[in-house]
JSON list of C-alpha atoms in Angstrom, two decimals:
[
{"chain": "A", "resi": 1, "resn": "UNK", "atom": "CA", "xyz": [-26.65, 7.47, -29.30]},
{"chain": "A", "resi": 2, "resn": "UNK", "atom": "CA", "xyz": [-28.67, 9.79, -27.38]},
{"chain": "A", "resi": 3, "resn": "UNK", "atom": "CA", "xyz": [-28.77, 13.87, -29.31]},
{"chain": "A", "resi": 4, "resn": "UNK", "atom": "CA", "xyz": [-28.89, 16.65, -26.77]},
{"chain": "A", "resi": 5, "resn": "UNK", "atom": "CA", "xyz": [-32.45, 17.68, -28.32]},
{"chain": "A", "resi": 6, "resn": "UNK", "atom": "CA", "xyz": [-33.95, 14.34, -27.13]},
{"chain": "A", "resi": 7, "resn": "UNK", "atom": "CA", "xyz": [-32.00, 14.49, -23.96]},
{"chain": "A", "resi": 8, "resn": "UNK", "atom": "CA", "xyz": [-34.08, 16.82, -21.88]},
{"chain": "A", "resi": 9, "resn": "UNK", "atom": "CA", "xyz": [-36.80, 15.20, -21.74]},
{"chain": "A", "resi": 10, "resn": "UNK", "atom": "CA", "xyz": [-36.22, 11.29, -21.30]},
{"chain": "A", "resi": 11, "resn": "UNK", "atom": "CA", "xyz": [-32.94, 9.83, -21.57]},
{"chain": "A", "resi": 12, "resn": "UNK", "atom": "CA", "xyz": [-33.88, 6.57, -20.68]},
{"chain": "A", "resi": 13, "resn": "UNK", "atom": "CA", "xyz": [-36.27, 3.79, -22.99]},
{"chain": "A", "resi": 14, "resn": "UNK", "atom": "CA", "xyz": [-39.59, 3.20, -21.01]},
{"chain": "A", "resi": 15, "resn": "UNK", "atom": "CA", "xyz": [-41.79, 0.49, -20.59]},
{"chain": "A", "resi": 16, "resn": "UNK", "atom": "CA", "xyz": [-44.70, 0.95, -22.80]},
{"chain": "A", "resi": 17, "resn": "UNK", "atom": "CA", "xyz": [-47.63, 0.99, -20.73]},
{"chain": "A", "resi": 18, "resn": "UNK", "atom": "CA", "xyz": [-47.58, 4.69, -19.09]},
{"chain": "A", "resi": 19, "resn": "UNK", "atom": "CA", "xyz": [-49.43, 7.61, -19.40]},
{"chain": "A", "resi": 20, "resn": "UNK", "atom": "CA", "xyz": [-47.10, 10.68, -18.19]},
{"chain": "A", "resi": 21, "resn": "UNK", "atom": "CA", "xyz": [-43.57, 9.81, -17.87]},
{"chain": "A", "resi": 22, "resn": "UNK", "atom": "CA", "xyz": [-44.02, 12.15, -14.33]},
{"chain": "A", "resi": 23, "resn": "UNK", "atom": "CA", "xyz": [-46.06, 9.14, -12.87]},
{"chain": "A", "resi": 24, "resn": "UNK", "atom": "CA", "xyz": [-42.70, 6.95, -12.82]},
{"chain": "A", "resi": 25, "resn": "UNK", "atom": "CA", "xyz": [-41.88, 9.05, -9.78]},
{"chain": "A", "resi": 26, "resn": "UNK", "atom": "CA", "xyz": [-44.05, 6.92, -7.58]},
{"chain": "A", "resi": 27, "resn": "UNK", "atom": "CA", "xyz": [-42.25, 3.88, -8.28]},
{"chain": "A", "resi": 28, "resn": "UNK", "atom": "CA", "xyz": [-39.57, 5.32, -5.79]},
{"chain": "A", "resi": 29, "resn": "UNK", "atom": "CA", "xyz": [-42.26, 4.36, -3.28]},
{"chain": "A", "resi": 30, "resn": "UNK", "atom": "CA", "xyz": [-42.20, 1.13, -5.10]},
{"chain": "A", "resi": 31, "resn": "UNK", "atom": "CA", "xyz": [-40.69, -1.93, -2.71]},
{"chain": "A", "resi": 32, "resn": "UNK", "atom": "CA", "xyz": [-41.35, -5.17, -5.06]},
{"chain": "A", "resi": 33, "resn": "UNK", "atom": "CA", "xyz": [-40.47, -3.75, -8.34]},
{"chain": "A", "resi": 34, "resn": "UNK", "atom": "CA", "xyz": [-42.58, -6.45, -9.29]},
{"chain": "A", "resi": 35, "resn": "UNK", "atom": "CA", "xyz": [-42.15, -5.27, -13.21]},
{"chain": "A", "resi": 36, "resn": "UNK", "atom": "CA", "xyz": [-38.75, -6.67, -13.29]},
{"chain": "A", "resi": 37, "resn": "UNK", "atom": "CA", "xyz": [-39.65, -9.48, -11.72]},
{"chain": "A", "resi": 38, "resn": "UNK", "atom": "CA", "xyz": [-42.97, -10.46, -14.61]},
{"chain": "A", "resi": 39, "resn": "UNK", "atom": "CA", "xyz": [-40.33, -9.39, -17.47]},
{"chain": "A", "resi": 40, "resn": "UNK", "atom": "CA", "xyz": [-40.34, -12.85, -19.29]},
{"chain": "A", "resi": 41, "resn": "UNK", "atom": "CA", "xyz": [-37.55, -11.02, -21.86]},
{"chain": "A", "resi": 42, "resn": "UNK", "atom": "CA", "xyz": [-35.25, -9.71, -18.69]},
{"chain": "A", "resi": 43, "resn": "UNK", "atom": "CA", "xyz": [-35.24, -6.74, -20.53]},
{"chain": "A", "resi": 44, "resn": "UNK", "atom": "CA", "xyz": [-36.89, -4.32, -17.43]},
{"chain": "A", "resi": 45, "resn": "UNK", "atom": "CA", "xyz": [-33.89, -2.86, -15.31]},
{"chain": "A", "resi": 46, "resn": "UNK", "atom": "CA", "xyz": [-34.26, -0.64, -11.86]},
{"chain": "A", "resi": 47, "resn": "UNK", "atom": "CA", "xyz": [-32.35, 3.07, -12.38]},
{"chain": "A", "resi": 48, "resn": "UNK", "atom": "CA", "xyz": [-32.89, 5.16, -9.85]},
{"chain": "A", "resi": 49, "resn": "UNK", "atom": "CA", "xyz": [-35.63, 3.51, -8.63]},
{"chain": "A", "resi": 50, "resn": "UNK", "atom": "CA", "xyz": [-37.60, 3.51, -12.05]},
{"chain": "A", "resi": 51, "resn": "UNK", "atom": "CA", "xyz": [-37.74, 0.97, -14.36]},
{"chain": "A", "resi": 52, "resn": "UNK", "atom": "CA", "xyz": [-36.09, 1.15, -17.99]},
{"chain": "A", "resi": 53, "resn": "UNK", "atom": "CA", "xyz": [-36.04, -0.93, -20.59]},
{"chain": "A", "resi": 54, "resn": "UNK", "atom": "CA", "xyz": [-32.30, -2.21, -21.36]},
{"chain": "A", "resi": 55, "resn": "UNK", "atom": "CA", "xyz": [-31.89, -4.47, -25.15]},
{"chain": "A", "resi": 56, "resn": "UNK", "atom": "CA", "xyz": [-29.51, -6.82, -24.46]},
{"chain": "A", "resi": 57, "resn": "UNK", "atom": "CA", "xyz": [-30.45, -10.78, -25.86]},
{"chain": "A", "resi": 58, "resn": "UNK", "atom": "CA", "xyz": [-33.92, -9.98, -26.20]},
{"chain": "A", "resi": 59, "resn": "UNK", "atom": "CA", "xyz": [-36.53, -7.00, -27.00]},
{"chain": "A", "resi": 60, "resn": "UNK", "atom": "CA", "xyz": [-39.70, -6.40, -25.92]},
{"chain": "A", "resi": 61, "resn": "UNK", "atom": "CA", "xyz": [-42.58, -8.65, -26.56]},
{"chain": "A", "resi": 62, "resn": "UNK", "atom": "CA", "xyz": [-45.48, -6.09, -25.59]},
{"chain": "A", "resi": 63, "resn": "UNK", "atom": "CA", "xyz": [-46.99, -8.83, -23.18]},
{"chain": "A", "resi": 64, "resn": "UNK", "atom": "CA", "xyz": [-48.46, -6.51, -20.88]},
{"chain": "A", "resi": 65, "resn": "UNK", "atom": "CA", "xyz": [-47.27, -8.65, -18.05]},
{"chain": "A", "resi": 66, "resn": "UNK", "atom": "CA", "xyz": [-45.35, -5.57, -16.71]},
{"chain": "A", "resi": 67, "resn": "UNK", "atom": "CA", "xyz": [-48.34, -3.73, -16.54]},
{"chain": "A", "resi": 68, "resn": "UNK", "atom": "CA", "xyz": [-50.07, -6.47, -15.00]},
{"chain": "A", "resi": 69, "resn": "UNK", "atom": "CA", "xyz": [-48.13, -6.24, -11.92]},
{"chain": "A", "resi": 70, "resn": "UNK", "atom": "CA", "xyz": [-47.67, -3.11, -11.77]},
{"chain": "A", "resi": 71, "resn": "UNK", "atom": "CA", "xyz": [-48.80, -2.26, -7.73]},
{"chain": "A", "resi": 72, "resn": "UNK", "atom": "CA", "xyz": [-49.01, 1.73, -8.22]},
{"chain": "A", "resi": 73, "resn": "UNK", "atom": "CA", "xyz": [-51.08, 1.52, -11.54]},
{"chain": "A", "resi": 74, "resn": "UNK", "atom": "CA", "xyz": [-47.82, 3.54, -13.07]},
{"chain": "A", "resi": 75, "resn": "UNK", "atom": "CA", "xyz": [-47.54, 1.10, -16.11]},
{"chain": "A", "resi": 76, "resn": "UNK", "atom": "CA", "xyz": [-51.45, 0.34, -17.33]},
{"chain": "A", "resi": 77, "resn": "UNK", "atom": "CA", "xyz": [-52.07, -2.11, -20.13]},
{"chain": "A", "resi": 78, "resn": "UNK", "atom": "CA", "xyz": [-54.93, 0.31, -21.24]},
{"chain": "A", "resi": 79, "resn": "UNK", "atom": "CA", "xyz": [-52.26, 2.74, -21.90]},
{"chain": "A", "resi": 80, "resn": "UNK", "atom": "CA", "xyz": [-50.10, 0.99, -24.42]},
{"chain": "A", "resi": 81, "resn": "UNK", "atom": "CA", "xyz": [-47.80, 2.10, -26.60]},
{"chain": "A", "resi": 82, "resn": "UNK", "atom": "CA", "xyz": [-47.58, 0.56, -29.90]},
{"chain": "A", "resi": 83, "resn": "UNK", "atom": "CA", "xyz": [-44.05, 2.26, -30.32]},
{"chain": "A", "resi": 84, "resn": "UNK", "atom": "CA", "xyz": [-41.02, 2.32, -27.41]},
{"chain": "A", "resi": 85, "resn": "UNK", "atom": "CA", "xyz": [-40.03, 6.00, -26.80]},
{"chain": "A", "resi": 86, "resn": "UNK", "atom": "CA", "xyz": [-36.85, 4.81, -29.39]},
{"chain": "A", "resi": 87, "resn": "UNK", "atom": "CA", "xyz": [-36.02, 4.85, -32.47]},
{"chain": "A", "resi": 88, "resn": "UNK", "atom": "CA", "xyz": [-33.66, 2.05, -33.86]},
{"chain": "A", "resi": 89, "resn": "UNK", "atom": "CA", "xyz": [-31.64, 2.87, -37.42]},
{"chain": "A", "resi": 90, "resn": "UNK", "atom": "CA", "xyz": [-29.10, 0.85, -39.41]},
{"chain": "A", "resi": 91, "resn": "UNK", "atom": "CA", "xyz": [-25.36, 2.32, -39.11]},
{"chain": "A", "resi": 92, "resn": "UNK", "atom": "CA", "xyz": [-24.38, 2.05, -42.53]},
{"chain": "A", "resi": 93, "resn": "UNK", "atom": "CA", "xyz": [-20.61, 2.13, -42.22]},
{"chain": "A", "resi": 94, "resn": "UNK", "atom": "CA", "xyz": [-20.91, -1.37, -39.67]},
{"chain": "A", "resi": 95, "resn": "UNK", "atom": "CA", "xyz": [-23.52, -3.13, -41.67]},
{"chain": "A", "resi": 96, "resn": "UNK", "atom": "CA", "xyz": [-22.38, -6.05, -43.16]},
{"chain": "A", "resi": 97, "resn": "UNK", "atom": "CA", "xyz": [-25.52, -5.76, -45.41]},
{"chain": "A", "resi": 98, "resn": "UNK", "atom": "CA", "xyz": [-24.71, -2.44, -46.58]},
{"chain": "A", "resi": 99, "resn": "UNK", "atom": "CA", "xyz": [-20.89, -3.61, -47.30]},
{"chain": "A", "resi": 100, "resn": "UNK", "atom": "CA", "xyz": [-22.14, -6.61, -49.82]},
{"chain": "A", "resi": 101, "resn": "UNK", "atom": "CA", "xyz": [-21.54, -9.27, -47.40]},
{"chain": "A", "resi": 102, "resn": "UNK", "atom": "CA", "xyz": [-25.13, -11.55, -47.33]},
{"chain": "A", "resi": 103, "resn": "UNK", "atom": "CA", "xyz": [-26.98, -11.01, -44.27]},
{"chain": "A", "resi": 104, "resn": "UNK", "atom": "CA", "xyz": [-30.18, -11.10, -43.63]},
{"chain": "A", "resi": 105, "resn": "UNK", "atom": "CA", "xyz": [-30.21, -11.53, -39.00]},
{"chain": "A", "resi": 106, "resn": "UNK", "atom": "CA", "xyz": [-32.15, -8.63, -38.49]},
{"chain": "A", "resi": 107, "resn": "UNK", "atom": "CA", "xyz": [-34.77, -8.99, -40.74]},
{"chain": "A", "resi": 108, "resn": "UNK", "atom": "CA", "xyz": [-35.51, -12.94, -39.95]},
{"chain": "A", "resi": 109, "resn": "UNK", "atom": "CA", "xyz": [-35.72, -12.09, -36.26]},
{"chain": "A", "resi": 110, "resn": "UNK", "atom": "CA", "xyz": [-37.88, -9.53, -36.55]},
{"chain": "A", "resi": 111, "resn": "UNK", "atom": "CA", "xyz": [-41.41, -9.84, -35.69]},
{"chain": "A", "resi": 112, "resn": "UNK", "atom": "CA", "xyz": [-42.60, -6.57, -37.13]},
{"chain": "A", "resi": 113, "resn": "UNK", "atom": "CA", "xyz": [-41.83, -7.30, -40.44]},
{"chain": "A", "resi": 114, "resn": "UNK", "atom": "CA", "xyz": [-40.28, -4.03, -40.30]},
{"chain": "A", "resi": 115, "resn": "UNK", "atom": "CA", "xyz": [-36.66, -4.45, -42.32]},
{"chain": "A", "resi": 116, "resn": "UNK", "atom": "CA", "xyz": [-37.28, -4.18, -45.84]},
{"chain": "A", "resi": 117, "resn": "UNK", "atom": "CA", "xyz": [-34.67, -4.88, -48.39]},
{"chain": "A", "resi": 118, "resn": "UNK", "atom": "CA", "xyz": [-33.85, -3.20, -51.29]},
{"chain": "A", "resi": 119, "resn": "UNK", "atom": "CA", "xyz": [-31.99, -5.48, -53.01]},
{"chain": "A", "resi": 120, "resn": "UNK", "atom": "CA", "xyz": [-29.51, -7.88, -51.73]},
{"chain": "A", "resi": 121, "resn": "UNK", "atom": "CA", "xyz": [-27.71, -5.58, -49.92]},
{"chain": "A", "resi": 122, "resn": "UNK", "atom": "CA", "xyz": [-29.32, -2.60, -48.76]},
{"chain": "A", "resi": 123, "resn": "UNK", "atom": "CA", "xyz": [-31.87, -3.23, -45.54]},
{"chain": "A", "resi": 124, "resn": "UNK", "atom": "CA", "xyz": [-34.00, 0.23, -44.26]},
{"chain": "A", "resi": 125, "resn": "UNK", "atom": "CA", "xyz": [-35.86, 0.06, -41.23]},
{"chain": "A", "resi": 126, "resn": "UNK", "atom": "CA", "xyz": [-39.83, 0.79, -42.40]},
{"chain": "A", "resi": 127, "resn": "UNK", "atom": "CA", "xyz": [-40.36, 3.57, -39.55]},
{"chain": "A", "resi": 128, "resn": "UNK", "atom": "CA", "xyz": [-44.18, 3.00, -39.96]},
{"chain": "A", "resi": 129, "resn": "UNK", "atom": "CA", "xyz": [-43.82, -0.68, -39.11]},
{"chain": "A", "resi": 130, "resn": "UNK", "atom": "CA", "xyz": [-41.63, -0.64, -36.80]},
{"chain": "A", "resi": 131, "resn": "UNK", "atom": "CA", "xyz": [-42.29, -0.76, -32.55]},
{"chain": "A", "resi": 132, "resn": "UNK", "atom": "CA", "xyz": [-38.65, -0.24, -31.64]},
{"chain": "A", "resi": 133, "resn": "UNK", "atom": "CA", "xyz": [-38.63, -3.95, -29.73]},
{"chain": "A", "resi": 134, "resn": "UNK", "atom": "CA", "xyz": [-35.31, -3.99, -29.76]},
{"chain": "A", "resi": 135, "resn": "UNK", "atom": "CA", "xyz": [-34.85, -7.67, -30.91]},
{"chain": "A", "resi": 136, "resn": "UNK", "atom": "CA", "xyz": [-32.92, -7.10, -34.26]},
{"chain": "A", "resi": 137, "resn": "UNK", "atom": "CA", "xyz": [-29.96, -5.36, -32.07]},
{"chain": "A", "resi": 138, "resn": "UNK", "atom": "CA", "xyz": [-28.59, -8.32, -30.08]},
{"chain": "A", "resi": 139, "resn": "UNK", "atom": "CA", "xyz": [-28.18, -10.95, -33.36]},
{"chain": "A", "resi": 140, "resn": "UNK", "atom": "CA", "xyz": [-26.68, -7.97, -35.33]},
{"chain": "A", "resi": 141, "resn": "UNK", "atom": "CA", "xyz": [-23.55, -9.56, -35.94]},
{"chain": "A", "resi": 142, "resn": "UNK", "atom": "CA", "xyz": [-21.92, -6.17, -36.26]},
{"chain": "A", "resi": 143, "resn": "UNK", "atom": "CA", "xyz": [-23.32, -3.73, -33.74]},
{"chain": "A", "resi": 144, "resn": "UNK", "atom": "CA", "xyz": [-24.69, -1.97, -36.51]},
{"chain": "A", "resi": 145, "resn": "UNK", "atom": "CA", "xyz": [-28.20, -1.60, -35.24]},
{"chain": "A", "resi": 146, "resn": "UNK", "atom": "CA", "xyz": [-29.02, 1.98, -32.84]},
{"chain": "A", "resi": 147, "resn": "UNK", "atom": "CA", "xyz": [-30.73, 3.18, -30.66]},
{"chain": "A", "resi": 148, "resn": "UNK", "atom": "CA", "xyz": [-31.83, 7.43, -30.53]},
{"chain": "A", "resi": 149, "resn": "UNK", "atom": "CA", "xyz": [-34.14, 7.68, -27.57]},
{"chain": "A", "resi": 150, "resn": "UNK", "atom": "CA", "xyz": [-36.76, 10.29, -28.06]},
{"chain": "A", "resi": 151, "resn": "UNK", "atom": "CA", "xyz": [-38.02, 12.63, -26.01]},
{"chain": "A", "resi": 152, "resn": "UNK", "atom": "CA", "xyz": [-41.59, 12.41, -24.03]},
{"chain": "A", "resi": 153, "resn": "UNK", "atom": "CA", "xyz": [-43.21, 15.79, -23.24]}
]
């Protein structure tokens, strides 16, 4: 779910190794795409000739190995983000959690430590713990798991 006030500045998720999300222009001149390639999690994806970060079966490990091979020094490892430019919330209404059924996928696969339960039934994502790695969406067993992209000035 991306909000029109996020919208104008980055729509997409971003690899987190950059300094100005302007420098991502030069990866047009980019021929390897070499990120995409060192992306142990396959979670790096080319649009329009920059790369994005797509959750799918994985999240983001922060390995740096992206910024590794980066060849135009766009992605740096000395510029690492501790946080993705997301934020990732629990859809009440589809949470199997929230609707007394016993769950607990999200927070066993996540490696952030960042789902807290109160109770049995009720898990919160701890905003101050958590990276946005996107692991916890693909074993959600019932989508309910989202994404808000925010904006990068």
């Amino acid at each position: 779910m991306i909000t029109s006030r996020f919208r104008r500045f980055s729509p997409k998720i971003l690899p987190p190794y950059f300094d100005n999300p302007k420098d991502f222009d030069k990866c047009i001149e980019c021929e390897t795409k070499a990120c995409v390639v060192a992306c142990e999690e396959n979670i790096i994806f080319i649009e329009d000739e920059k790369p994005i970060i797509k959750f799918g079966n994985r999240g983001c490990t922060f390995c740096d190995e992206c910024a590794e091979v980066c060849e135009l020094d766009v992605l740096k490892v000395e510029n690492k983000k501790e946080k993705l430019n997301a934020e990732l919330f629990i859809n009440l209404k589809k949470c199997m959690a929230w609707n007394q059924t016993v769950c607990f996928a999200c927070q066993d696969v996540c490696i952030d430590r960042a789902i807290d339960f109160h109770g049995m039934f009720n898990p919160i994502i701890n905003e101050e713990k958590c990276t946005s790695c996107g692991f916890c969406i693909s074993v959600c067993p019932s989508n309910a798991i989202e994404v808000q992209i925010k904006g990068i000035k």
